[in-house]
Coordinates of C-alpha atoms in Angstrom, one line a residue:
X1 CA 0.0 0.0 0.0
X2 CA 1.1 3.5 -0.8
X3 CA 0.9 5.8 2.0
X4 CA 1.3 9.7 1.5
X5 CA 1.2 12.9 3.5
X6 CA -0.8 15.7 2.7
X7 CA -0.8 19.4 4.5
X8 CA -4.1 21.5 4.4
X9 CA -6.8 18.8 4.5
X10 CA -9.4 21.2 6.6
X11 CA -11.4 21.7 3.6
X12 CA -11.8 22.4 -0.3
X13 CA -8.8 20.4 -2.4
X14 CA -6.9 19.2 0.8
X15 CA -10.0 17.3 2.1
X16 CA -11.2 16.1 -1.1
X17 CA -7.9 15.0 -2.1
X18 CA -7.6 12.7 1.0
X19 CA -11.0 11.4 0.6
X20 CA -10.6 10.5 -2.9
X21 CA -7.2 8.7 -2.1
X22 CA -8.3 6.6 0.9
X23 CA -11.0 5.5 -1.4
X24 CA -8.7 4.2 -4.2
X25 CA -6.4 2.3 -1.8
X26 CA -3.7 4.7 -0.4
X27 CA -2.7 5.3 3.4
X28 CA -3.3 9.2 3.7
X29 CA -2.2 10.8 6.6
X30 CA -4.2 13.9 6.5
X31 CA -3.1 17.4 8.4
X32 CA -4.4 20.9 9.2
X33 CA -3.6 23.3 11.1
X34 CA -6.6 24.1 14.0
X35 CA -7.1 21.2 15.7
X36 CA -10.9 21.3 15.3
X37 CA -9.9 20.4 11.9
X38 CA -7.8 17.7 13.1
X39 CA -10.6 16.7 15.1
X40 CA -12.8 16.4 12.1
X41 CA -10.4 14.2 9.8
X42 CA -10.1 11.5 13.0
X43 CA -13.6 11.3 12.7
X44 CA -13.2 10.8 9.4
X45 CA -11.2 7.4 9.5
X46 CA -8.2 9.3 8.7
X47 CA -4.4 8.8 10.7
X48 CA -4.0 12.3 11.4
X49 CA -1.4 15.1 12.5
X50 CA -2.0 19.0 13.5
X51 CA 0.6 20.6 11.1
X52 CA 1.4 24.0 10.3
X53 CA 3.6 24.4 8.4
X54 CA 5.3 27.1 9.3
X55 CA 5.6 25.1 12.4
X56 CA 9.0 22.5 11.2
X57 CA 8.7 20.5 14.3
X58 CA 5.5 19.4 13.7
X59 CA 6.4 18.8 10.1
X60 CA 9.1 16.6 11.7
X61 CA 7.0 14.8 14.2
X62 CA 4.6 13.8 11.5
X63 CA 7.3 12.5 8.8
X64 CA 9.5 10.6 12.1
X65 CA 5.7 9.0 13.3
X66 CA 4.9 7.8 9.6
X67 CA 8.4 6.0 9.5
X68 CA 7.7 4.4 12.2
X69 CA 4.5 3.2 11.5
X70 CA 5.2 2.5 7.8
X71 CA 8.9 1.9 7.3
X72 CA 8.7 4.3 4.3
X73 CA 7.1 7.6 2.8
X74 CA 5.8 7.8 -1.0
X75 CA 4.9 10.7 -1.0
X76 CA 4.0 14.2 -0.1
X77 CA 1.5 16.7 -1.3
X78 CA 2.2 20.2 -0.3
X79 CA -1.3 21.7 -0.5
X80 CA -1.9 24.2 2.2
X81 CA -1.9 27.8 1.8
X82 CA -3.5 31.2 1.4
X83 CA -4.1 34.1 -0.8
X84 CA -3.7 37.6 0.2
X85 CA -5.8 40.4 -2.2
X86 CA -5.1 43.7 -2.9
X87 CA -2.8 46.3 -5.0
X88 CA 1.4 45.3 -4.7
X89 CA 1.6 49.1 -3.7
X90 CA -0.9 48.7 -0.5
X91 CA 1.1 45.1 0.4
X92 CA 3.5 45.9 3.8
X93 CA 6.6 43.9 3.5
X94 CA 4.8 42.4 7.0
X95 CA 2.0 41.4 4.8
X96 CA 3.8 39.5 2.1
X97 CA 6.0 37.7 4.1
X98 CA 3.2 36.4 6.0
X99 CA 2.5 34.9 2.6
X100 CA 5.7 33.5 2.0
X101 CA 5.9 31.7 5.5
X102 CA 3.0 29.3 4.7
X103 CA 2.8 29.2 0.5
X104 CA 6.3 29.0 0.0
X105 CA 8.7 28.3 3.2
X106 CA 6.6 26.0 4.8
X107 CA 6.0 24.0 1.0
X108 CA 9.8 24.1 1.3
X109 CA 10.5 22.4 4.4
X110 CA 8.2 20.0 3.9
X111 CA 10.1 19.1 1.0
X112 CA 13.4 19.5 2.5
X113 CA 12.8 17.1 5.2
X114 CA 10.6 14.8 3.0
X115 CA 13.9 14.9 0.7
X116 CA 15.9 13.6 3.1
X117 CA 13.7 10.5 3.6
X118 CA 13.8 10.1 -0.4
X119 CA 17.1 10.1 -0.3
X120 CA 17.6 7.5 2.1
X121 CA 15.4 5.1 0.5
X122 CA 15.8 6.2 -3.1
X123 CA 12.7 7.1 -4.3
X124 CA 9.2 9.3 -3.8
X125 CA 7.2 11.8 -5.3
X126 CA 6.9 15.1 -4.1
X127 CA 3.4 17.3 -5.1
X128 CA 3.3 21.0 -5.2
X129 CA 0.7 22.6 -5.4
X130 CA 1.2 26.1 -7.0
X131 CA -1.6 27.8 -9.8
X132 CA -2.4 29.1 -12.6
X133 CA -0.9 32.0 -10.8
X134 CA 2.1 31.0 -10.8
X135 CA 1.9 30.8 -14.9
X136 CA 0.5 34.4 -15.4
X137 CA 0.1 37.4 -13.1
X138 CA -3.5 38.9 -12.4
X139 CA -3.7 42.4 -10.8
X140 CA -4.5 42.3 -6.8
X141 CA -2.8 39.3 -6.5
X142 CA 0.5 40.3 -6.3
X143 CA 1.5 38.6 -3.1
X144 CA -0.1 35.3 -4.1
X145 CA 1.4 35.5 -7.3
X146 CA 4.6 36.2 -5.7
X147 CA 4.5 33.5 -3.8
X148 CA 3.6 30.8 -6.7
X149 CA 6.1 32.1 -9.0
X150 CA 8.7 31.5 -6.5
X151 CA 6.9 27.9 -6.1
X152 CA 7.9 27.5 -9.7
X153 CA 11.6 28.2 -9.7
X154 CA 12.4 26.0 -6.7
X155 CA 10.3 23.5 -8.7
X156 CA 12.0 24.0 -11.6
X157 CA 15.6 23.6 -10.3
X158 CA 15.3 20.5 -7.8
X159 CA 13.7 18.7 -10.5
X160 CA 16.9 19.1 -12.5
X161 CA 18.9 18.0 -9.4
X162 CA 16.8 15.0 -9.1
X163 CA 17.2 14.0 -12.7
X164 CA 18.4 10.1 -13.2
X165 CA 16.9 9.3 -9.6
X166 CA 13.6 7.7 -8.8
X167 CA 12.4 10.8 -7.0
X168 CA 9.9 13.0 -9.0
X169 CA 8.8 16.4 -8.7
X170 CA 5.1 17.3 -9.8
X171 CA 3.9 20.6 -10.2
X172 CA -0.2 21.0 -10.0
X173 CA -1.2 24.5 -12.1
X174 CA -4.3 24.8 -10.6
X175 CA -7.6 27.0 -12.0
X176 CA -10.7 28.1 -10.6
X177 CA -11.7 25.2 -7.8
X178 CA -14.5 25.0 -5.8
X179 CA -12.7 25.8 -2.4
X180 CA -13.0 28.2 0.6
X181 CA -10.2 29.9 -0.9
X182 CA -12.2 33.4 -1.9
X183 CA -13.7 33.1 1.5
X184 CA -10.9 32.7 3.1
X185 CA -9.1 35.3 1.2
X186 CA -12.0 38.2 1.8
X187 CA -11.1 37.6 5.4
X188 CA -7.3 38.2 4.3
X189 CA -8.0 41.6 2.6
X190 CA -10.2 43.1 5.2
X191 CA -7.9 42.3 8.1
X192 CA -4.6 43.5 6.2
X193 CA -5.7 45.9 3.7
X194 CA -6.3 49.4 4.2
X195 CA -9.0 50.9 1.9
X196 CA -9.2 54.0 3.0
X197 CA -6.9 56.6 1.2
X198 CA -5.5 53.6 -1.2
X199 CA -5.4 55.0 -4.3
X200 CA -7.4 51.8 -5.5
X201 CA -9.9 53.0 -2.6
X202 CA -13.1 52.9 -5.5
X203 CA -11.6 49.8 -7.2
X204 CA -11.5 47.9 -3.8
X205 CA -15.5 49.0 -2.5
X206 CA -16.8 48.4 -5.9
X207 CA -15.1 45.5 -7.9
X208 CA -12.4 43.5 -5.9
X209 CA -14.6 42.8 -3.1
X210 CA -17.7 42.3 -5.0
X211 CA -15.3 39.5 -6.7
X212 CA -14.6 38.2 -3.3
X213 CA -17.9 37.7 -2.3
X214 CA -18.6 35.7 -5.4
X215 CA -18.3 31.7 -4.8
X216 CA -15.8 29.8 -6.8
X217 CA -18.4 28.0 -8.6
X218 CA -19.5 31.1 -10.6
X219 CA -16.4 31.5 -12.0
X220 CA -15.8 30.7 -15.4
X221 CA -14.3 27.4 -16.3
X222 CA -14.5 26.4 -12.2
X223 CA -14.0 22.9 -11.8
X224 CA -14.5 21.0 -8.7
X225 CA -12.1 20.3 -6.0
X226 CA -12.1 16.6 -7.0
X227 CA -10.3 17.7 -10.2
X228 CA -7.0 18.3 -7.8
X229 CA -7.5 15.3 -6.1
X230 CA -7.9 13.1 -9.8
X231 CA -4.5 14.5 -11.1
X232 CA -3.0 13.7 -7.2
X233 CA -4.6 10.2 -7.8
X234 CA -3.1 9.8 -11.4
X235 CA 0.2 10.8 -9.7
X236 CA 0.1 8.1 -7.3
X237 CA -0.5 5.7 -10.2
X238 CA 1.7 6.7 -12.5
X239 CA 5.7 4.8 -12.3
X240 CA 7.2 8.3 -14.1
X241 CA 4.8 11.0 -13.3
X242 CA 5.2 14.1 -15.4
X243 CA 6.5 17.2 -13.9
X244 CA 3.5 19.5 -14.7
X245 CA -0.2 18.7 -14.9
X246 CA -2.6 21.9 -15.7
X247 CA -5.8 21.5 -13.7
X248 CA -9.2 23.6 -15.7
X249 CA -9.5 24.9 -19.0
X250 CA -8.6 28.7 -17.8
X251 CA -4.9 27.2 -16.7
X252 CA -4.3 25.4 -20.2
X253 CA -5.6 29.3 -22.2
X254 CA -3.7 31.2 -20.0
X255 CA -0.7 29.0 -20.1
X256 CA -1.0 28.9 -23.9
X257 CA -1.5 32.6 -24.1
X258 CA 1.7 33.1 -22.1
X259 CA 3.9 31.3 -24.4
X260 CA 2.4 33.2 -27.5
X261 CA 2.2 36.7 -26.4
X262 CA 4.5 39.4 -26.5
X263 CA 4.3 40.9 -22.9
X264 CA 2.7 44.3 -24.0
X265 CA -0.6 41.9 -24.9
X266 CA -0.5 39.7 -22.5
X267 CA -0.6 42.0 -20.2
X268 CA -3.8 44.4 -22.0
X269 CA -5.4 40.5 -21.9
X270 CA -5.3 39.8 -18.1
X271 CA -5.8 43.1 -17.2
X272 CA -9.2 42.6 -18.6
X273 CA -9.7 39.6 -16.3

């Protein structure tokens, strides 16, 4: 049996990746953060660990437990993280590297430590979950997109320092999911933004928060959150897995778009978005 780890299982793509998993076969040790959550995945039928990621104790705890219990790790998923609205200029350093601690340091030492398990046993497939944002940029994301772009280039290079090995590095670019992710994110911008006397003061009462407030099911092309956990699935099953798999239709036009696109229209295009 194939056991893997996954980090941010309290709802949305986390929750439904562990259900579908545990349904095709595959030990999933499910985490999250609040231990309500933690709570709720135990009831579940789910081995379980409180992890934050931010937290690198706890990472260890949970990778030294499933050693222990399993002799071996196959896998990871890094899923957990957060999106941040509003304008790069209204972004305090503060801010964005509260964005960076979870959606990029705390993917990376996962991986670090989960590396060092591969090593030893010489083989194991790590999952990182960036976006569609880290493809393209959209405009009052900046701090999300920050984050994801950096997800790509530490993607990018360990995969070429893993080359000839049986350890693989898959990058999810993920579109519009049914998640709590614009949910969660509202509750980002209104605790860390400051509308008033922004020079995008009009912009943010009348259009970014009315996007906000819209579920992820009304967006165009939104797919469902088992659409992540299909492509983690495939992973699982798949000897060689490839080191990029585009999730929704809006991640393969976008993705197309940026590789035919001079910059100039690219960027009139997603501004438009």
């Amino acid at each position: 049996m194939q056991n893997i780890l996954i980090t941010g299982c309290s709802s949305g793509i986390g929750l439904e990746t562990a259900l579908i998993l545990k349904k095709n076969g595959i030990k999933v040790y499910a985490s999250a953060r609040k231990d309500k959550d933690v709570e709720m995945l135990k009831d579940l039928g789910f081995e379980t660990f409180k992890i934050d990621v931010r937290n690198k104790d706890e990472i260890k705890y949970a990778l030294e437990t499933i050693l222990k219990n399993d002799l071996k790790l196959d896998a990871v998923f890094n899923n957990a993280g957060f999106g941040q609205p509003g304008a790069v200029e209204d972004l305090s350093v503060k801010v964005l590297k509260k964005q960076f601690n979870t959606n990029f340091f705390g993917l990376h030492e996962l991986t670090i430590q989960a590396m060092k398990i591969f090593r030893v046993q010489g083989y194991g497939k790590i999952i990182q979950h960036s976006s569609v944002l880290g493809i393209i940029s959209l405009k009052f994301r900046g701090a999300y997109n920050a984050s994801k772009y950096a997800i790509e280039g530490i993607n990018d290079t360990l995969r070429q320092e893993v080359l000839g090995s049986q350890i693989y590095i898959s990058t999810i670019n993920t579109g519009p999911v049914t998640s709590k992710f614009r949910e969660n994110a509202l509750k980002k911008f209104n605790k860390n933004i400051t509308v008033e006397g922004s020079f995008w003061e009009e912009t943010y009462k009348k259009e970014l928060k009315a996007r906000l407030e819209t579920t992820e099911d009304k967006a165009p092309f939104n797919l469902p959150a088992s659409s992540v956990a299909n492509t983690v699935l495939k992973i699982m099953n798949t000897k060689k897995p490839k080191p990029r798999y585009y999730v929704t239709t809006a991640t393969h036009l976008l993705g197309f778009f940026k590789r035919i696109l001079t910059t100039s229209l690219l960027d009139k295009l997603l501004n438009k978005i």
